[in-house]
Coordinates of C-alpha atoms and ligand atoms in Angstrom, one line a residue:
M1 CA 49.7 96.6 -40.6
T2 CA 47.2 94.9 -42.9
R3 CA 47.5 91.4 -44.3
S4 CA 48.0 90.7 -48.0
L5 CA 45.5 88.7 -50.0
E6 CA 47.7 85.7 -49.9
E7 CA 48.1 86.0 -46.1
N8 CA 44.3 86.1 -45.7
K9 CA 44.0 83.1 -47.8
Q10 CA 46.6 81.3 -45.7
L11 CA 44.8 82.4 -42.6
S12 CA 41.5 81.1 -43.7
Q13 CA 43.2 77.8 -44.5
L14 CA 44.8 77.7 -41.0
L15 CA 41.5 78.4 -39.3
F16 CA 39.4 76.0 -41.4
P17 CA 41.7 73.3 -42.7
K18 CA 38.9 70.8 -42.9
V19 CA 36.6 72.9 -45.0
E20 CA 36.9 71.6 -48.6
K21 CA 33.8 72.9 -50.3
T22 CA 33.5 76.4 -51.5
V23 CA 30.8 79.0 -51.4
E24 CA 30.1 78.3 -55.1
D25 CA 29.7 74.6 -54.3
Y26 CA 26.9 75.5 -51.9
E27 CA 25.2 77.8 -54.3
K28 CA 25.0 74.6 -56.5
I29 CA 23.9 72.2 -53.8
Y30 CA 21.2 74.6 -52.8
P31 CA 20.0 76.2 -56.0
K32 CA 17.6 79.1 -56.1
R33 CA 14.0 78.0 -55.7
Q34 CA 12.0 77.7 -58.8
L35 CA 8.8 79.4 -57.7
N36 CA 6.4 82.0 -59.1
E37 CA 7.5 85.6 -58.9
S38 CA 4.9 86.3 -56.2
A39 CA 5.5 83.1 -54.1
K40 CA 6.8 83.8 -50.7
V41 CA 9.1 81.6 -48.7
T42 CA 8.8 81.8 -44.9
R43 CA 10.0 79.8 -42.0
F44 CA 9.4 79.1 -38.3
A45 CA 12.8 78.9 -36.6
P46 CA 12.5 78.0 -32.9
S47 CA 15.1 76.7 -30.5
P48 CA 14.4 73.1 -29.5
T49 CA 13.3 74.0 -26.0
G50 CA 10.3 71.8 -26.2
F51 CA 8.1 74.7 -25.1
V52 CA 6.0 76.4 -27.7
H53 CA 4.8 79.8 -26.5
I54 CA 1.5 81.1 -27.8
G55 CA 3.5 84.0 -29.3
G56 CA 5.6 81.4 -31.2
L57 CA 2.5 79.8 -32.6
F58 CA 1.2 83.2 -33.6
S59 CA 4.3 83.9 -35.6
A60 CA 4.3 80.4 -37.1
L61 CA 0.7 80.9 -38.2
I62 CA 1.4 84.3 -39.7
S63 CA 4.4 82.9 -41.6
E64 CA 2.4 79.9 -42.8
R65 CA -0.4 82.2 -44.0
I66 CA 2.0 84.5 -45.9
A67 CA 3.7 81.5 -47.6
H68 CA 0.6 79.4 -48.4
Q69 CA -1.6 82.3 -49.5
S70 CA 1.0 83.1 -52.1
E71 CA 1.6 79.5 -53.1
G72 CA 5.0 79.6 -51.6
I73 CA 6.9 77.5 -49.1
F74 CA 6.7 77.4 -45.3
Y75 CA 9.4 75.4 -43.5
L76 CA 10.5 74.6 -40.0
R77 CA 14.2 75.2 -39.1
I78 CA 15.6 74.2 -35.8
E79 CA 18.0 76.8 -34.4
D80 CA 20.0 74.8 -31.9
T81 CA 23.3 76.7 -31.8
D82 CA 22.6 77.7 -28.2
K83 CA 23.1 74.3 -26.6
K84 CA 22.1 75.5 -23.1
R85 CA 18.5 76.0 -24.2
E86 CA 18.1 72.5 -25.7
I87 CA 16.1 69.7 -24.0
D88 CA 15.6 66.1 -24.9
H89 CA 12.7 65.6 -27.5
G90 CA 12.6 69.3 -27.9
I91 CA 12.0 69.0 -31.6
E92 CA 9.1 66.6 -31.2
G93 CA 7.3 69.1 -29.0
I94 CA 7.5 71.7 -31.7
V95 CA 6.6 69.4 -34.5
D96 CA 3.6 68.1 -32.6
S97 CA 2.4 71.5 -31.7
L98 CA 2.4 72.6 -35.3
K99 CA 0.8 69.4 -36.4
N100 CA -1.9 69.5 -33.7
F101 CA -2.8 73.0 -34.8
G102 CA -3.0 72.1 -38.4
I103 CA -0.1 74.4 -39.4
N104 CA 1.4 72.4 -42.2
I105 CA 5.0 72.7 -43.1
D106 CA 6.4 71.9 -46.6
E107 CA 10.0 71.3 -45.5
G108 CA 11.9 70.7 -42.3
Y109 CA 11.4 68.4 -39.3
I110 CA 8.4 66.1 -39.3
S111 CA 9.4 64.2 -36.2
E112 CA 12.3 64.2 -33.6
S113 CA 14.7 62.7 -36.2
D114 CA 13.1 62.9 -39.6
E115 CA 13.1 65.8 -42.0
I116 CA 11.9 66.5 -45.5
G117 CA 12.9 69.0 -48.2
A118 CA 15.7 69.7 -50.6
Y119 CA 17.5 72.2 -48.4
K120 CA 18.3 69.9 -45.6
P121 CA 19.6 69.6 -43.0
Y122 CA 17.1 71.9 -41.3
K123 CA 18.9 71.8 -38.0
Q124 CA 21.6 74.4 -37.5
S125 CA 24.0 72.1 -35.5
E126 CA 24.1 69.9 -38.6
R127 CA 25.1 72.7 -40.9
M128 CA 28.5 73.5 -39.4
E129 CA 30.3 72.8 -42.5
I130 CA 28.2 75.3 -44.4
Y131 CA 28.7 78.1 -41.9
H132 CA 32.4 77.4 -41.8
T133 CA 32.7 77.5 -45.5
F134 CA 31.1 81.0 -45.6
I135 CA 33.2 82.2 -42.7
K136 CA 36.3 80.9 -44.4
S137 CA 35.4 82.8 -47.5
L138 CA 34.8 86.0 -45.5
I139 CA 38.3 85.7 -43.9
E140 CA 39.8 85.2 -47.3
Q141 CA 38.2 88.4 -48.5
D142 CA 39.4 90.2 -45.3
K143 CA 35.8 90.8 -44.2
A144 CA 36.2 88.8 -41.0
Y145 CA 39.1 88.0 -38.6
P146 CA 39.9 86.0 -35.5
C147 CA 39.9 88.0 -32.2
F148 CA 41.8 86.8 -29.2
S149 CA 40.6 89.3 -26.7
T150 CA 39.7 87.7 -23.4
T151 CA 36.4 88.3 -21.5
E152 CA 38.4 90.3 -18.9
E153 CA 40.0 92.5 -21.6
L154 CA 36.7 93.2 -23.2
E155 CA 35.3 94.0 -19.8
Q156 CA 38.1 96.4 -19.2
L157 CA 37.6 98.0 -22.6
R158 CA 34.0 98.6 -21.9
K159 CA 34.7 100.1 -18.5
N160 CA 37.3 102.5 -20.0
Q161 CA 34.9 103.5 -22.7
E162 CA 32.1 104.1 -20.3
D163 CA 34.5 106.2 -18.0
S164 CA 35.4 108.3 -21.1
N165 CA 31.8 108.6 -22.1
I166 CA 32.2 107.0 -25.5
T167 CA 30.1 104.3 -27.2
P168 CA 31.2 101.0 -25.6
G169 CA 32.1 97.9 -27.6
Y170 CA 34.5 96.4 -30.1
Y171 CA 34.7 98.6 -33.1
G172 CA 37.0 101.0 -35.0
E173 CA 40.2 101.8 -33.2
F174 CA 39.2 99.5 -30.3
A175 CA 38.9 96.5 -32.6
I176 CA 42.6 95.7 -31.9
Y177 CA 42.6 92.3 -33.7
R178 CA 41.2 93.7 -36.9
N179 CA 44.5 94.4 -38.6
K180 CA 47.0 92.3 -36.8
S181 CA 49.7 90.8 -38.9
F182 CA 49.5 87.3 -40.2
V183 CA 52.6 86.4 -38.1
E184 CA 51.0 87.7 -34.9
I185 CA 47.8 85.8 -35.5
K186 CA 49.7 82.6 -36.4
E187 CA 51.6 82.8 -33.1
K188 CA 48.4 83.0 -31.1
L189 CA 46.9 80.1 -33.1
D190 CA 50.0 78.0 -32.6
A191 CA 49.8 78.7 -28.9
N192 CA 46.2 77.5 -28.9
I193 CA 44.8 80.7 -27.6
P194 CA 41.0 80.6 -27.7
F195 CA 39.4 83.0 -30.2
V196 CA 36.2 84.1 -31.8
I197 CA 35.6 85.3 -35.3
R198 CA 34.3 88.8 -35.9
L199 CA 32.8 90.5 -38.9
K200 CA 34.5 93.7 -39.9
S201 CA 31.8 96.3 -39.6
T202 CA 31.1 98.4 -42.7
G203 CA 29.0 100.8 -40.6
S204 CA 29.6 104.3 -39.7
P205 CA 28.3 106.2 -36.6
D206 CA 27.1 109.1 -38.8
R207 CA 25.1 107.0 -41.2
K208 CA 21.6 105.5 -40.9
I209 CA 20.0 102.5 -42.5
S210 CA 16.3 102.4 -43.3
Y211 CA 14.1 99.6 -44.4
K212 CA 10.4 98.9 -44.7
D213 CA 9.2 96.4 -42.1
I214 CA 6.2 94.3 -43.3
I215 CA 4.4 95.0 -40.0
K216 CA 6.0 98.1 -38.5
G217 CA 6.3 100.1 -41.7
N218 CA 9.3 102.4 -42.5
M219 CA 12.0 102.0 -40.0
E220 CA 15.3 103.8 -39.5
F221 CA 18.3 102.9 -37.3
P222 CA 21.9 104.0 -36.9
E223 CA 24.2 101.7 -38.8
N224 CA 25.9 99.0 -36.8
I225 CA 29.5 99.9 -36.1
Q226 CA 30.4 96.9 -33.9
D227 CA 32.5 94.1 -35.2
I228 CA 30.0 91.4 -34.2
V229 CA 31.0 87.9 -33.3
I230 CA 29.9 85.5 -36.1
C231 CA 31.6 82.4 -34.7
K232 CA 32.0 81.6 -31.1
S233 CA 35.1 80.1 -29.4
D234 CA 33.4 76.6 -29.5
S235 CA 33.3 77.2 -33.3
L236 CA 29.5 77.3 -33.3
P237 CA 28.1 80.3 -35.3
T238 CA 26.1 83.0 -33.6
Y239 CA 22.4 83.2 -34.2
H240 CA 22.9 86.4 -36.3
F241 CA 25.3 84.7 -38.6
A242 CA 23.6 81.4 -38.9
H243 CA 20.2 82.9 -39.7
A244 CA 21.7 85.0 -42.5
I245 CA 23.4 82.0 -44.1
D246 CA 20.3 79.8 -43.7
D247 CA 17.8 82.3 -44.9
H248 CA 19.9 83.0 -48.0
V249 CA 20.7 79.5 -48.8
M250 CA 17.2 78.2 -48.1
G251 CA 15.7 81.0 -50.2
T252 CA 13.7 82.7 -47.4
T253 CA 11.9 85.8 -48.8
H254 CA 10.1 86.9 -45.7
V255 CA 11.3 86.6 -42.1
I256 CA 8.5 87.0 -39.6
R257 CA 9.6 87.0 -35.9
G258 CA 9.0 88.6 -32.5
D259 CA 9.9 92.2 -32.2
E260 CA 12.6 91.5 -29.6
W261 CA 14.7 91.0 -32.8
L262 CA 14.1 94.5 -34.1
P263 CA 17.3 96.0 -32.6
S264 CA 19.3 93.3 -34.4
V265 CA 18.0 94.5 -37.9
P266 CA 21.0 96.8 -38.5
V267 CA 23.4 93.9 -37.8
H268 CA 21.4 91.6 -40.0
L269 CA 21.2 94.0 -42.9
Q270 CA 24.9 94.5 -42.7
L271 CA 25.5 90.8 -42.7
F272 CA 23.6 90.4 -45.9
Y273 CA 25.3 93.4 -47.4
T274 CA 28.8 92.1 -46.5
L275 CA 27.9 88.6 -47.9
G276 CA 26.8 90.2 -51.1
W277 CA 23.2 89.1 -50.9
K278 CA 19.8 90.6 -51.0
A279 CA 18.3 90.6 -47.5
P280 CA 14.9 89.0 -47.0
K281 CA 12.0 91.2 -46.1
Y282 CA 11.5 91.5 -42.3
G283 CA 8.3 91.6 -40.3
H284 CA 8.4 92.1 -36.5
I285 CA 5.4 91.0 -34.5
P286 CA 4.6 92.8 -31.3
P287 CA 4.2 90.4 -28.3
I288 CA 0.8 89.2 -27.1
L289 CA 0.1 91.2 -24.0
K290 CA -1.8 90.5 -20.8
Q291 CA -3.7 92.9 -18.6
D292 CA -2.1 92.8 -15.2
G293 CA -3.9 95.2 -12.8
N294 CA -3.6 98.6 -14.4
S295 CA -0.7 97.8 -16.7
K296 CA 0.0 95.5 -19.6
R297 CA 2.8 93.1 -19.8
K298 CA 4.1 90.3 -22.0
L299 CA 2.5 86.8 -21.5
S300 CA 5.0 85.1 -19.3
K301 CA 6.0 81.5 -19.6
R302 CA 6.6 81.4 -15.8
K303 CA 3.5 83.2 -14.6
D304 CA 0.7 82.5 -17.1
P305 CA -0.4 79.0 -17.9
E306 CA -2.1 80.4 -21.1
A307 CA 1.4 81.3 -22.5
A308 CA 2.0 77.6 -23.3
V309 CA 0.2 76.1 -26.3
S310 CA -0.1 72.9 -24.3
F311 CA -2.6 74.8 -22.1
Y312 CA -5.1 75.0 -25.0
H313 CA -4.8 71.3 -25.6
Q314 CA -5.3 70.4 -22.0
E315 CA -8.3 72.6 -21.6
G316 CA -9.7 71.2 -24.8
Y317 CA -9.9 74.3 -27.0
P318 CA -10.3 73.0 -30.5
T319 CA -7.3 73.9 -32.6
E320 CA -9.6 75.8 -35.0
S321 CA -10.7 78.0 -32.1
V322 CA -7.2 78.9 -31.1
L323 CA -6.2 79.6 -34.8
E324 CA -9.3 81.7 -35.4
Y325 CA -8.6 83.6 -32.2
L326 CA -5.1 84.3 -33.3
L327 CA -6.2 85.3 -36.7
N328 CA -8.6 87.7 -34.9
L329 CA -5.7 89.1 -33.0
A330 CA -3.7 89.5 -36.1
N331 CA -6.4 91.0 -38.4
S332 CA -9.4 92.5 -36.8
S333 CA -11.3 92.1 -40.1
F334 CA -11.4 88.4 -39.4
E335 CA -14.5 88.7 -37.3
D336 CA -16.6 90.3 -40.0
W337 CA -15.3 87.9 -42.6
R338 CA -16.3 85.0 -40.4
K339 CA -19.8 86.3 -40.0
V340 CA -20.4 86.3 -43.7
N341 CA -18.4 83.2 -44.4
S342 CA -19.5 80.8 -41.7
E343 CA -19.1 77.7 -43.9
K344 CA -15.5 78.4 -44.9
S345 CA -12.3 77.2 -43.3
W346 CA -10.1 79.6 -41.4
N347 CA -7.5 79.2 -44.1
E348 CA -9.6 80.8 -46.8
F349 CA -9.5 84.1 -44.9
P350 CA -7.5 86.7 -47.0
F351 CA -4.9 87.4 -44.3
K352 CA -2.9 90.6 -44.6
A353 CA 0.4 90.8 -42.7
E354 CA 0.5 94.6 -43.1
K355 CA -2.8 94.9 -41.1
I356 CA -1.2 93.4 -38.0
G357 CA -1.4 96.0 -35.2
V358 CA 1.9 97.5 -34.2
S359 CA 1.1 97.9 -30.5
G360 CA 0.7 94.4 -29.3
A361 CA -2.7 92.6 -29.0
L362 CA -4.2 92.0 -25.6
F363 CA -4.8 88.3 -24.8
D364 CA -8.5 87.9 -23.9
L365 CA -9.8 84.6 -22.6
V366 CA -13.4 85.9 -22.8
K367 CA -12.9 86.6 -26.5
L368 CA -11.3 83.2 -27.1
T369 CA -14.3 81.6 -25.4
D370 CA -16.6 83.5 -27.7
V371 CA -14.7 82.6 -30.8
S372 CA -14.5 79.0 -29.7
K373 CA -18.2 78.8 -29.0
N374 CA -18.8 79.9 -32.6
A375 CA -16.3 77.5 -34.0
I376 CA -17.7 74.6 -32.1
S377 CA -21.3 75.5 -33.0
R378 CA -20.4 75.2 -36.7
M379 CA -19.0 71.7 -36.3
S380 CA -21.1 68.6 -37.2
A381 CA -22.2 66.3 -34.4
Q382 CA -20.0 63.6 -35.7
D383 CA -17.0 66.0 -35.7
V384 CA -17.7 67.1 -32.1
Y385 CA -18.1 63.5 -30.9
H386 CA -14.8 62.4 -32.4
K387 CA -13.0 65.5 -31.2
L388 CA -14.4 64.9 -27.7
L389 CA -13.3 61.3 -27.9
D390 CA -9.8 62.3 -28.9
W391 CA -9.6 64.9 -26.1
S392 CA -11.0 62.7 -23.4
K393 CA -8.9 59.7 -24.4
K394 CA -5.9 61.8 -23.4
Y395 CA -7.2 63.9 -20.5
D396 CA -10.2 62.1 -19.0
Q397 CA -10.3 58.4 -19.3
E398 CA -13.6 58.0 -17.3
Y399 CA -15.4 60.3 -19.7
Y400 CA -13.8 58.6 -22.7
S401 CA -15.3 55.2 -21.7
I402 CA -18.7 56.7 -21.1
L403 CA -18.7 58.5 -24.5
F404 CA -17.4 55.4 -26.2
A405 CA -20.0 53.1 -24.7
N406 CA -22.9 55.5 -25.4
K407 CA -22.1 56.5 -28.9
E408 CA -25.7 56.8 -30.2
N409 CA -27.1 58.8 -27.4
S410 CA -24.0 61.0 -27.2
L411 CA -24.3 61.8 -30.8
K412 CA -28.0 62.7 -30.4
M413 CA -27.2 64.8 -27.4
I414 CA -24.4 66.7 -29.2
N415 CA -26.8 67.2 -32.2
I416 CA -29.5 69.0 -30.2
E417 CA -29.9 72.4 -31.8
R418 CA -26.9 71.8 -34.1
E419 CA -26.4 71.3 -37.8
N420 CA -28.9 74.1 -38.6
K421 CA -28.6 77.8 -39.7
K422 CA -28.5 79.2 -36.2
P423 CA -26.8 76.5 -34.1
R424 CA -26.7 76.7 -30.3
R425 CA -23.5 78.3 -29.0
D426 CA -22.9 76.7 -25.7
I427 CA -19.7 74.8 -25.6
S428 CA -16.3 76.6 -25.7
K429 CA -13.9 73.7 -24.8
W430 CA -14.0 70.0 -24.4
S431 CA -13.2 70.0 -20.7
E432 CA -16.5 71.6 -19.9
V433 CA -18.7 69.1 -21.8
K434 CA -18.7 66.3 -19.3
E435 CA -20.3 68.5 -16.6
Y436 CA -22.5 70.3 -19.1
F437 CA -24.2 67.1 -20.3
S438 CA -23.7 65.1 -17.1
Y439 CA -27.4 64.4 -16.8
M440 CA -27.3 62.3 -20.0
Y441 CA -25.4 59.5 -18.3
D442 CA -26.4 57.6 -15.2
E443 CA -22.7 57.3 -14.3
L444 CA -22.3 61.0 -14.1
Y445 CA -25.6 62.2 -12.8
K446 CA -26.7 61.9 -9.2
I447 CA -30.5 62.4 -9.1
N448 CA -30.6 62.8 -5.4
D449 CA -28.7 66.0 -5.5
V450 CA -30.4 69.0 -3.9
L451 CA -32.1 70.7 -6.8
D452 CA -31.9 74.4 -7.5
F453 CA -35.5 75.2 -8.5
P454 CA -36.4 78.8 -9.6
E455 CA -36.8 81.0 -6.5
N456 CA -40.0 82.6 -7.6
V457 CA -41.9 79.3 -7.6
T458 CA -43.1 78.1 -4.2
N459 CA -42.3 74.6 -3.0
E460 CA -46.0 73.8 -3.1
D461 CA -46.2 74.8 -6.8
I462 CA -43.1 72.8 -7.6
K463 CA -44.9 69.7 -6.2
I464 CA -48.0 70.6 -8.2
I465 CA -46.0 71.0 -11.4
L466 CA -44.0 67.8 -11.1
N467 CA -46.9 65.7 -9.8
G468 CA -49.0 66.9 -12.6
Y469 CA -46.4 66.6 -15.3
V470 CA -45.4 63.0 -14.4
N471 CA -49.0 62.0 -15.1
I472 CA -49.3 63.7 -18.5
Y473 CA -45.8 63.1 -19.9
N474 CA -46.0 61.0 -23.1
H475 CA -42.8 59.9 -24.7
N476 CA -44.4 59.5 -28.1
D477 CA -45.5 63.2 -28.3
T478 CA -44.2 65.1 -31.3
K479 CA -42.6 68.4 -30.4
E480 CA -45.8 70.3 -31.2
E481 CA -48.0 67.9 -29.2
W482 CA -45.6 68.2 -26.3
F483 CA -45.7 71.9 -26.4
N484 CA -49.5 72.0 -26.6
R485 CA -49.6 69.6 -23.7
I486 CA -47.3 71.8 -21.6
K487 CA -49.4 74.9 -22.5
D488 CA -52.7 73.3 -21.5
F489 CA -51.1 72.0 -18.3
S490 CA -49.6 75.3 -17.4
N491 CA -52.9 77.0 -17.9
S492 CA -54.7 74.4 -15.8
I493 CA -52.5 75.0 -12.8
G494 CA -52.6 78.8 -13.0
F495 CA -49.4 79.6 -14.9
A496 CA -49.7 82.0 -17.8
T497 CA -49.1 81.0 -21.4
D498 CA -49.8 84.3 -22.9
M499 CA -46.6 86.3 -22.0
K500 CA -48.1 89.6 -23.0
D501 CA -51.0 89.1 -20.7
Y502 CA -48.7 87.8 -18.0
K503 CA -46.5 90.9 -18.1
A504 CA -49.6 93.2 -18.0
N505 CA -51.2 91.3 -15.1
P506 CA -48.7 89.3 -13.2
D507 CA -50.8 89.1 -10.1
N508 CA -53.4 87.0 -12.0
Y509 CA -51.0 84.2 -12.3
K510 CA -48.7 82.0 -10.1
G511 CA -46.0 82.4 -12.8
S512 CA -45.6 81.7 -16.5
I513 CA -45.0 78.8 -18.7
T514 CA -41.3 79.6 -18.5
D515 CA -41.5 78.7 -14.8
T516 CA -43.3 75.4 -15.5
T517 CA -40.7 74.3 -18.0
T518 CA -37.8 75.5 -15.9
V519 CA -39.1 73.4 -12.9
I520 CA -39.4 70.4 -15.2
R521 CA -35.9 71.1 -16.6
V522 CA -34.4 71.3 -13.2
A523 CA -36.0 68.0 -12.1
I524 CA -34.7 66.2 -15.1
T525 CA -31.3 67.8 -15.7
G526 CA -30.4 69.5 -12.4
R527 CA -29.9 72.9 -14.0
K528 CA -32.1 75.8 -15.0
Q529 CA -30.6 76.3 -18.5
G530 CA -29.6 74.0 -21.3
P531 CA -30.6 72.8 -24.7
D532 CA -34.1 72.0 -25.9
I533 CA -35.7 70.1 -23.0
Y534 CA -38.1 68.2 -25.3
E535 CA -35.1 66.7 -27.1
I536 CA -33.3 65.9 -23.9
M537 CA -36.3 64.0 -22.6
N538 CA -36.6 62.2 -25.9
I539 CA -33.1 61.0 -25.7
L540 CA -33.3 60.0 -22.0
G541 CA -36.5 58.0 -22.5
T542 CA -39.6 57.4 -20.4
K543 CA -38.0 55.4 -17.7
K544 CA -35.3 57.9 -16.8
V545 CA -37.6 60.9 -17.2
T546 CA -40.3 59.4 -15.0
L547 CA -37.8 58.3 -12.4
R548 CA -36.3 61.8 -12.1
L549 CA -39.7 63.5 -12.0
N550 CA -40.7 61.1 -9.2
V551 CA -37.6 61.5 -7.2
S552 CA -37.6 65.3 -7.5
K553 CA -41.2 65.9 -6.5
N554 CA -40.6 64.3 -3.1
Ligands
LIG1 N1 15.9 81.1 -33.2 C1 15.3 82.4 -33.0 C2 14.4 82.3 -31.7 O1 14.5 81.3 -31.0 C3 14.4 82.7 -34.1 C4 14.4 84.1 -34.5 C5 14.0 84.2 -36.0 O2 12.9 83.8 -36.3 O3 14.8 84.8 -36.8 O4 13.7 83.2 -31.3

């Protein structure tokens, strides 16, 4: 027996006696956005678990790009209807991650407790009244109903269906509370029997729905036939329902999310249809994968430190590097664009959502290192110095004090082979700089360490090189004078300066000028490679250079 219109109205009132506003009220409170036709509205909608997965940052970046490239709106909505997943200060972690990566939001939470924007509140747990208003209206229209089936009953139903080889679930003839009489329902309510609210499915097992996914292209699914739960027994809405209401009310035009949500699309499209609204466009991003032996798997929060965005901060990858790397993963044309647009900021890249690969990009630390070296090489010395200071202040106090106390020399050091057309690409993350430039600071460099001279130079020749060089070294040399001096010196002790001749007649020489300079470099810096040694000596000054040459030759 079905209920009359009047009975449904009464039922909605019984279920939501406190709801005073109407659907129309909310359409007024949250009016349609006044944006250009082409402007897109996107959002990042995480649960406040405090943890931001690199895949989450990936989808936030893609959503941000889609919105801001079209002069639209990108907002942050906190989806906290699953109270089990919530942690203290969970919002702050998310807000900080976005902020640190320079992903700017136009609306939503800007700190643990502050939010901006005309469509607030941007946290689902504070939007209960809105959800209840819409559920109340669905009940009134006979599009939703309370269901009193217990977990045990539903379990039994499933078992019976499986035994009879029919699709399991709560649908059609099995949806026993769909058409209960008003009297029966009222009895249950009066007896305080717990209930959920289900949406009456409009789906049919012999029909399909199709839609065009922004990323995956044309998709087709069987229609959803299940009467899904839209409101749980604790009166919190389910994710499915809350997202539909919010995305409509907040004017979202494009929903970008992980492809674990793909199977929910039939349910979501049905929700929008039943509510009488145009559904947003959906784009489902494949997960970032990791090579594990011979197979590929999702980056795991538990097993892989690089799954957490905090990892990149701790290691000191500049945010630009991570963003550029992610843009690379999303659009392979980024790399070529970057080559011809080295001066531009990453956010000038013409990003295309439809060019995102459908099969899941492979996370590659070597590639990130490469992208990051490029990104850092393009930075000014001042920029690098300040970023290093910021990083070390948080993660390496000793290094922070040294950098702070030696500003002038640190800047000179950072500027070696930088701020030119073809800058040196040697640093990929801030955590490696302390060791890389350790020879610049007495506090970090132990000159008595055993030195690793080139193997092809004999101990005797090492002594000859260092003894000779300490006598001819002149701090006032220009680069050219210095180079000529090294050349003359190398020649005088039997090391070739003409590389062609050296290659043709190696036996005529003890080695080449490269060996001479490498021996000097090792004596002064403790390593065989590094930036321009003339510049290094210039910054270190006569006293340190002479001391190191003298100590090393013994
Ligand atoms: N709250 C959902 C999650 O935590 C968001 C899914 C969506 O973006 O629609 O994954």
